[in-house]
Coordinates of C-alpha atoms in Angstrom, one line a residue:
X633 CA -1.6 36.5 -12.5
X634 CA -3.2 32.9 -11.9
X635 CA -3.5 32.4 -8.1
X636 CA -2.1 29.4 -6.1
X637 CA -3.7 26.5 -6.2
X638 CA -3.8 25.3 -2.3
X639 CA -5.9 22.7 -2.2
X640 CA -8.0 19.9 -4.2
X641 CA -11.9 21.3 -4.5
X642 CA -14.2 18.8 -2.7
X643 CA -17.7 19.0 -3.9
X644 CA -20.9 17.6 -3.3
X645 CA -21.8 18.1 -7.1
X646 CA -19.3 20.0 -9.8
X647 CA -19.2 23.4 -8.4
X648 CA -21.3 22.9 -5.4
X649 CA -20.2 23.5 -1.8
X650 CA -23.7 23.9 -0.4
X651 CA -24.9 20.6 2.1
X652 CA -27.6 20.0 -0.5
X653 CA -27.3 17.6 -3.5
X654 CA -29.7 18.8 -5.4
X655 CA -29.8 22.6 -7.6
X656 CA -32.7 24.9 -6.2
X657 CA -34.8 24.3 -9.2
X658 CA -34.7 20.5 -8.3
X659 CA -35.2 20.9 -5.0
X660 CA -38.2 22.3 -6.1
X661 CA -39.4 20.0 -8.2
X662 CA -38.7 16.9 -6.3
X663 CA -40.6 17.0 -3.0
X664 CA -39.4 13.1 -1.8
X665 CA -36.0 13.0 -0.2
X666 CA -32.8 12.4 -2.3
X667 CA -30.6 9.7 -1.6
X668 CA -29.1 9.9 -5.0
X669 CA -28.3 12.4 -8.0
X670 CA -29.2 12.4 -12.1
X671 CA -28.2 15.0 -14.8
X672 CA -27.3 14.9 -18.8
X673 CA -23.8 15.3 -19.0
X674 CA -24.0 18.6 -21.2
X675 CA -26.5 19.8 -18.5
X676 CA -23.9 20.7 -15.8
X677 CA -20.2 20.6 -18.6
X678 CA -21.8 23.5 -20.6
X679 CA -21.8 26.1 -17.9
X680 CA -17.9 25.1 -17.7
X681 CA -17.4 25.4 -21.2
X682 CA -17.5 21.1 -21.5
X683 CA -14.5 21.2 -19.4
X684 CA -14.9 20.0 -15.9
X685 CA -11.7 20.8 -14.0
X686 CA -9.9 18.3 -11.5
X687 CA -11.8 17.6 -8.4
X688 CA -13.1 14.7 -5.8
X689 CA -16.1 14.0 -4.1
X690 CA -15.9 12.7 -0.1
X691 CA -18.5 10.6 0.1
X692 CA -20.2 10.4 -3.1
X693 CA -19.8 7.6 -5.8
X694 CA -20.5 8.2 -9.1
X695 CA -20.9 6.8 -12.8
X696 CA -20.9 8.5 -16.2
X697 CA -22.2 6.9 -19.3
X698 CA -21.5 8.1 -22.3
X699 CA -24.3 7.7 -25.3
X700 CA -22.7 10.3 -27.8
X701 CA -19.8 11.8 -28.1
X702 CA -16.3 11.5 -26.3
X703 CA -14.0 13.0 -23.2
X704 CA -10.8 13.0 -21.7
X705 CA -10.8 11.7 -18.8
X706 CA -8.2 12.8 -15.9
X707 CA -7.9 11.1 -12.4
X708 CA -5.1 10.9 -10.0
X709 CA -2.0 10.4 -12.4
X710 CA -4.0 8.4 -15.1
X711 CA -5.6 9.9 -18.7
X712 CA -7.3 8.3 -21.2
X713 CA -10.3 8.4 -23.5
X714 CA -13.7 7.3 -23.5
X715 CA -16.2 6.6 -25.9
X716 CA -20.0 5.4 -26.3
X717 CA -21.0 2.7 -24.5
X718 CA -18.6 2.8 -22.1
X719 CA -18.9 3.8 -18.2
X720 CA -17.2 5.1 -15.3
X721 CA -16.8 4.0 -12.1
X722 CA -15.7 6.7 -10.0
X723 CA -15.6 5.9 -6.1
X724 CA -15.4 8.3 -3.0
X725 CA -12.2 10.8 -3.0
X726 CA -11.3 10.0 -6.3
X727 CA -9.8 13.5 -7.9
X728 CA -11.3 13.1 -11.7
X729 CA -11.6 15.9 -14.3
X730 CA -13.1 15.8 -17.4
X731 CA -13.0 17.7 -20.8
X732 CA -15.7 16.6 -23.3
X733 CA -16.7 17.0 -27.0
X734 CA -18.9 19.2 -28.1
X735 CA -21.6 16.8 -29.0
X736 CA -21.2 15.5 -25.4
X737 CA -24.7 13.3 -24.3
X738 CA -25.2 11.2 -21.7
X739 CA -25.4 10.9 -17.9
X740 CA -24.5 11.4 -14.7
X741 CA -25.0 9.3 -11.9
X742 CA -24.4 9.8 -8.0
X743 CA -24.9 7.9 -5.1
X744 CA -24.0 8.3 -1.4
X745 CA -21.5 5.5 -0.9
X746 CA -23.6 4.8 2.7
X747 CA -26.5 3.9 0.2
X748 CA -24.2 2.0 -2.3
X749 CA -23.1 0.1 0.5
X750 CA -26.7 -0.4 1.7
X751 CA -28.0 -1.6 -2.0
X752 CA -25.2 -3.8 -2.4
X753 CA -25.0 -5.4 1.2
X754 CA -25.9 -8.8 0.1
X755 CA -23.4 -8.8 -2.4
X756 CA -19.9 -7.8 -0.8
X757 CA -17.7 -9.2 -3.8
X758 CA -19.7 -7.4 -6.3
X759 CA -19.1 -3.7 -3.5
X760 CA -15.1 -4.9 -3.6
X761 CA -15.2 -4.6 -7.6
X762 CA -16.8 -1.0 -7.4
X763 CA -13.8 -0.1 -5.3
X764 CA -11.5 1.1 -7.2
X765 CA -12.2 3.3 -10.7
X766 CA -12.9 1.6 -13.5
X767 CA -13.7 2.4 -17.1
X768 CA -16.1 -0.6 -18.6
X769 CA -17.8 -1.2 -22.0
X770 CA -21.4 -2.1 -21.6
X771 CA -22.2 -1.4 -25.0
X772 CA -24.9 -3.4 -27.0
X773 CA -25.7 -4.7 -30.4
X774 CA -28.2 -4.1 -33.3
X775 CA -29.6 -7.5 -32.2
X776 CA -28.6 -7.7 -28.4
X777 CA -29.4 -4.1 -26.6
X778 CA -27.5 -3.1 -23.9
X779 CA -29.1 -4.2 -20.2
X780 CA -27.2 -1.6 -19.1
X781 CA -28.9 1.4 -21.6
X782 CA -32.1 -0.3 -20.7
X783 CA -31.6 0.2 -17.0
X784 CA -30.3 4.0 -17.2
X785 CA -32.9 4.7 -19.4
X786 CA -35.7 3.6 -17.2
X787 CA -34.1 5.0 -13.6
X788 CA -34.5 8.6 -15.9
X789 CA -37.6 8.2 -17.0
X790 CA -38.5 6.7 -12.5
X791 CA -36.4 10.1 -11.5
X792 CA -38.1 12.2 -13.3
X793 CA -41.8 11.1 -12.9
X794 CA -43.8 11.4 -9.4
X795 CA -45.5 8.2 -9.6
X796 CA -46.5 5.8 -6.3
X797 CA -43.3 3.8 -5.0
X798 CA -40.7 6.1 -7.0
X799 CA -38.0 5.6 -4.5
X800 CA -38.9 2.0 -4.2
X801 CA -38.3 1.8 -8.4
X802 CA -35.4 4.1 -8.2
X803 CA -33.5 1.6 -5.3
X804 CA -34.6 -1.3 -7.2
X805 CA -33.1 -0.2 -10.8
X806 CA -30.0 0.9 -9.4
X807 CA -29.3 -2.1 -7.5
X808 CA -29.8 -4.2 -11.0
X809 CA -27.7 -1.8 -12.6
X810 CA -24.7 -1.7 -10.3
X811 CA -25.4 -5.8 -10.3
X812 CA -24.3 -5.3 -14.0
X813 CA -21.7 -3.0 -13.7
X814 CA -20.1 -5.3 -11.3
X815 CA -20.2 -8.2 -13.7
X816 CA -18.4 -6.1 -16.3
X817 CA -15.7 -5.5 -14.4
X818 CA -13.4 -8.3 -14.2
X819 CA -12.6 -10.1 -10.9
X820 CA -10.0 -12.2 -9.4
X821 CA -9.2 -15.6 -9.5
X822 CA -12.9 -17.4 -9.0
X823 CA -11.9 -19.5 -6.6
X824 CA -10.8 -17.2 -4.2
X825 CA -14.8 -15.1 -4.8
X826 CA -15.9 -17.0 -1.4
X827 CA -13.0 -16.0 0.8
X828 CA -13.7 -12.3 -0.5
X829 CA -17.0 -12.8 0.3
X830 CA -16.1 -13.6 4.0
X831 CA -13.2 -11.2 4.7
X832 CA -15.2 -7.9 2.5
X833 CA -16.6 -6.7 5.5
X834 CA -13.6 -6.5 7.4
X835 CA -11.4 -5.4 4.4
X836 CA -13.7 -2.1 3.9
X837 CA -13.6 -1.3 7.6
X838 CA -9.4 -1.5 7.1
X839 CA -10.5 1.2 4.3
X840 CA -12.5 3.5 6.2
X841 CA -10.1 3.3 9.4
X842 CA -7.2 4.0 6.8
X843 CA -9.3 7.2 5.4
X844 CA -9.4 8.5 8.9
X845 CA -6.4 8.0 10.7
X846 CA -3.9 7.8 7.4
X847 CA -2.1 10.9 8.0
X848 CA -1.4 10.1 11.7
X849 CA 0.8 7.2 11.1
X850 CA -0.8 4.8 12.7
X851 CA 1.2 1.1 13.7
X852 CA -0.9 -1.5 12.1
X853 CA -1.6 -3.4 15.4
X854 CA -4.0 -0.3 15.7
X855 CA -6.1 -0.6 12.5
X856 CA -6.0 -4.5 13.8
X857 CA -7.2 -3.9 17.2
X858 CA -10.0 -2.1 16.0
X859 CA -11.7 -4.2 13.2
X860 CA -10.8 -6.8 15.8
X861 CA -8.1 -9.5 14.5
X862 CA -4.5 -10.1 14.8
X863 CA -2.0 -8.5 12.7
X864 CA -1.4 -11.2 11.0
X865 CA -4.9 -11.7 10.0
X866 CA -5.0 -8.7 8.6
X867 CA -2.1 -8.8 6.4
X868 CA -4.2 -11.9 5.2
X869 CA -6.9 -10.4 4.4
X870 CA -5.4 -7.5 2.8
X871 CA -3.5 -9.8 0.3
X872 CA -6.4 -11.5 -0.3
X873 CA -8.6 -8.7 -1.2
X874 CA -6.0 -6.4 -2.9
X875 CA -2.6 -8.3 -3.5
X876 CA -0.6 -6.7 -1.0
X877 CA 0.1 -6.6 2.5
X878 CA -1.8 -3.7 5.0
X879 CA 1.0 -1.7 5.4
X880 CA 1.2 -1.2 1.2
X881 CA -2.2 -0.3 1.3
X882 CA -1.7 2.3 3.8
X883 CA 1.6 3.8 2.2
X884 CA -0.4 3.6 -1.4
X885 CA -3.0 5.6 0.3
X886 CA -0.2 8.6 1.3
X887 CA 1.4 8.3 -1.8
X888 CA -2.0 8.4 -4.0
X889 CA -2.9 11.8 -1.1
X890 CA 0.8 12.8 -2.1
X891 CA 0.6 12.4 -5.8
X892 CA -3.1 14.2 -5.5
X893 CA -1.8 17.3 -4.0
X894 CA 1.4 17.8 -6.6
X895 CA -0.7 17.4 -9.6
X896 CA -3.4 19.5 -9.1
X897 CA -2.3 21.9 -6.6
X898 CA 0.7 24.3 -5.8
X899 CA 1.4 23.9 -1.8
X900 CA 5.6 23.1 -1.5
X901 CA 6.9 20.0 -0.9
X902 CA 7.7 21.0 2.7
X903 CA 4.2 21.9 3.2
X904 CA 2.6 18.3 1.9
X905 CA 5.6 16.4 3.8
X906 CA 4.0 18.4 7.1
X907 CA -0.1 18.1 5.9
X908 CA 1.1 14.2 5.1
X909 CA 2.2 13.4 8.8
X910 CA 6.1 12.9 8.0
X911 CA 8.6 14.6 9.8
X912 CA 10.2 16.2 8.0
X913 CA 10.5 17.1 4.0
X914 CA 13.6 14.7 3.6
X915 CA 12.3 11.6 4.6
X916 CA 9.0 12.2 2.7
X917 CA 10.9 12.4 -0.5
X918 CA 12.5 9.3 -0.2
X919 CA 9.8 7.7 0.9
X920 CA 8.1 9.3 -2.1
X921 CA 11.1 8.1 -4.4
X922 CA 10.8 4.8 -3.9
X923 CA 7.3 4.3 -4.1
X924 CA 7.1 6.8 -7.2
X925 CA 10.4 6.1 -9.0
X926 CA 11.1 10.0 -9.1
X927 CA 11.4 12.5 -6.6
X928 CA 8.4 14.9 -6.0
X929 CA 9.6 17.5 -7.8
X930 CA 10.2 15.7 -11.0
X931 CA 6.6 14.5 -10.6
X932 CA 5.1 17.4 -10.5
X933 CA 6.9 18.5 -13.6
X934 CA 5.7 15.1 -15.7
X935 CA 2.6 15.4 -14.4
X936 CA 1.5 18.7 -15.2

């Protein structure tokens, strides 16, 4: 009999609950402090049979990169494939899974999103575009190489060496490469690029504030009064950055929780209507409804 599944996993790395990022062996073998993470792809999907299951990361952004083979990729209520050349964003609390070929190669990057933050400070509109997940091709040419191969490759070769100013190199490559990956993905209307620029900061606080207090129900004049603006101002903002006003940003963030927990878990309706904030199981479907264009239940079933 399969038991219950009660709640998403939530792991440093795949099947680690431990506080450290790193396996024993590296801990080892790396005496300098960690502020990021780099394996081979088959190196952590063959002890689970190249099938990662469904699962999310709390304050860890990653990327993968493909250079042989394919996977499925699962996240949230989205699947697709992915190829060579191609890489994924995937940022904090994300729920992704994976299932890859057997001739899976390639790698795995993560960083601490207070580091990806702190790398890409001077460049908020370029942070904004790392986001939300995104699946890019940086792939090259016979006769034009990929900057982006180029870069992986050398931050392996920088990780794995114990050479003078290795964390130095290692900041410094990954800020070139994340500079690339956010050029790849596509942005809004130019024009508007400055008045992202200006409002990012703000915008990201909305985000973090949201992650904390989401399930409480908060009135907006609360997430307002502590980034320090009107209302107003921050429905502004919030269309700017992301097309729609705060308070669809905060109900996309219960129904993305909501959708979440009936995919990949087994807890009753009742219970994620309670764990969501609503009160009571009624008004959480409707509210579900029309967000989702289907009831819960039905959901679940198409989802699973």
């Amino acid at each position: 009999m399969v038991a219950p599944r009660n709640s998403i996993p939530v792991y440093k790395l795949y099947g680690e609950t431990g506080n450290s990022m790193l396996g024993p062996t590296e801990q080892l073998a790396i005496s300098e402090p960690e502020f990021f993470h780099l394996e081979s792809i088959p190196s952590r999907s063959k002890l689970h049979d190249l099938h990662i299951q469904p699962h999310r990361h709390a304050n860890l952004f990653q990327l993968l990169y493909i250079t042989h083979g394919h996977a499925g990729i699962e996240f949230d209520d989205r699947q697709f494939s992915m190829q060579v050349g191609q890489l994924l964003t995937l940022p904090p609390g994300t729920v992704h899974g994976f299932r890859f070929s057997s001739d899976i190669d390639g790698w795995v990057i993560s960083l601490t999103d207070h580091h990806l933050q702190e790398i890409l400070s001077p460049a908020p509109k370029l942070l904004a575009r790392l986001d939300r997940p995104q699946c890019v091709d940086v792939s090259g040419t016979a006769t034009d190489p990929s900057p982006t191969d180029f870069l992986i490759r050398q931050l392996v070769t920088e990780y794995y060496s114990h050479h003078t100013g290795r964390l130095y190199a290692l900041r410094n490559i990954l800020g070139l490469l994340l500079l690339g990956i956010g050029r790849h993905i596509p942005s809004d209307d130019p024009a508007r690029l400055s008045r992202k620029e200006q409002k990012s900061a703000k915008f990201r606080k909305f985000q973090s504030l949201i992650e904390t207090f989401y399930k409480q129900h908060k009135p907006l004049e609360f997430y307002a009064r502590e980034i320090g603006i009107t209302t107003t101002q921050l429905n502004r903002i919030a269309k700017d950055i992301y097309g729609m006003t705060a308070i669809e940003v905060l109900h996309n963030r219960l129904i993305l929780e909501a959708k979440r927990t009936l995919i990949y878990t087994d807890i009753a309706v009742q219970q994620i209507a309670d764990d969501l904030g609503f009160r009571d199981a009624g008004y959480f479907s409707r509210f579900f409804a029309k967000k989702a264009n289907m009831s819960p239940a039905r959901f679940r079933q198409e989802h699973r």
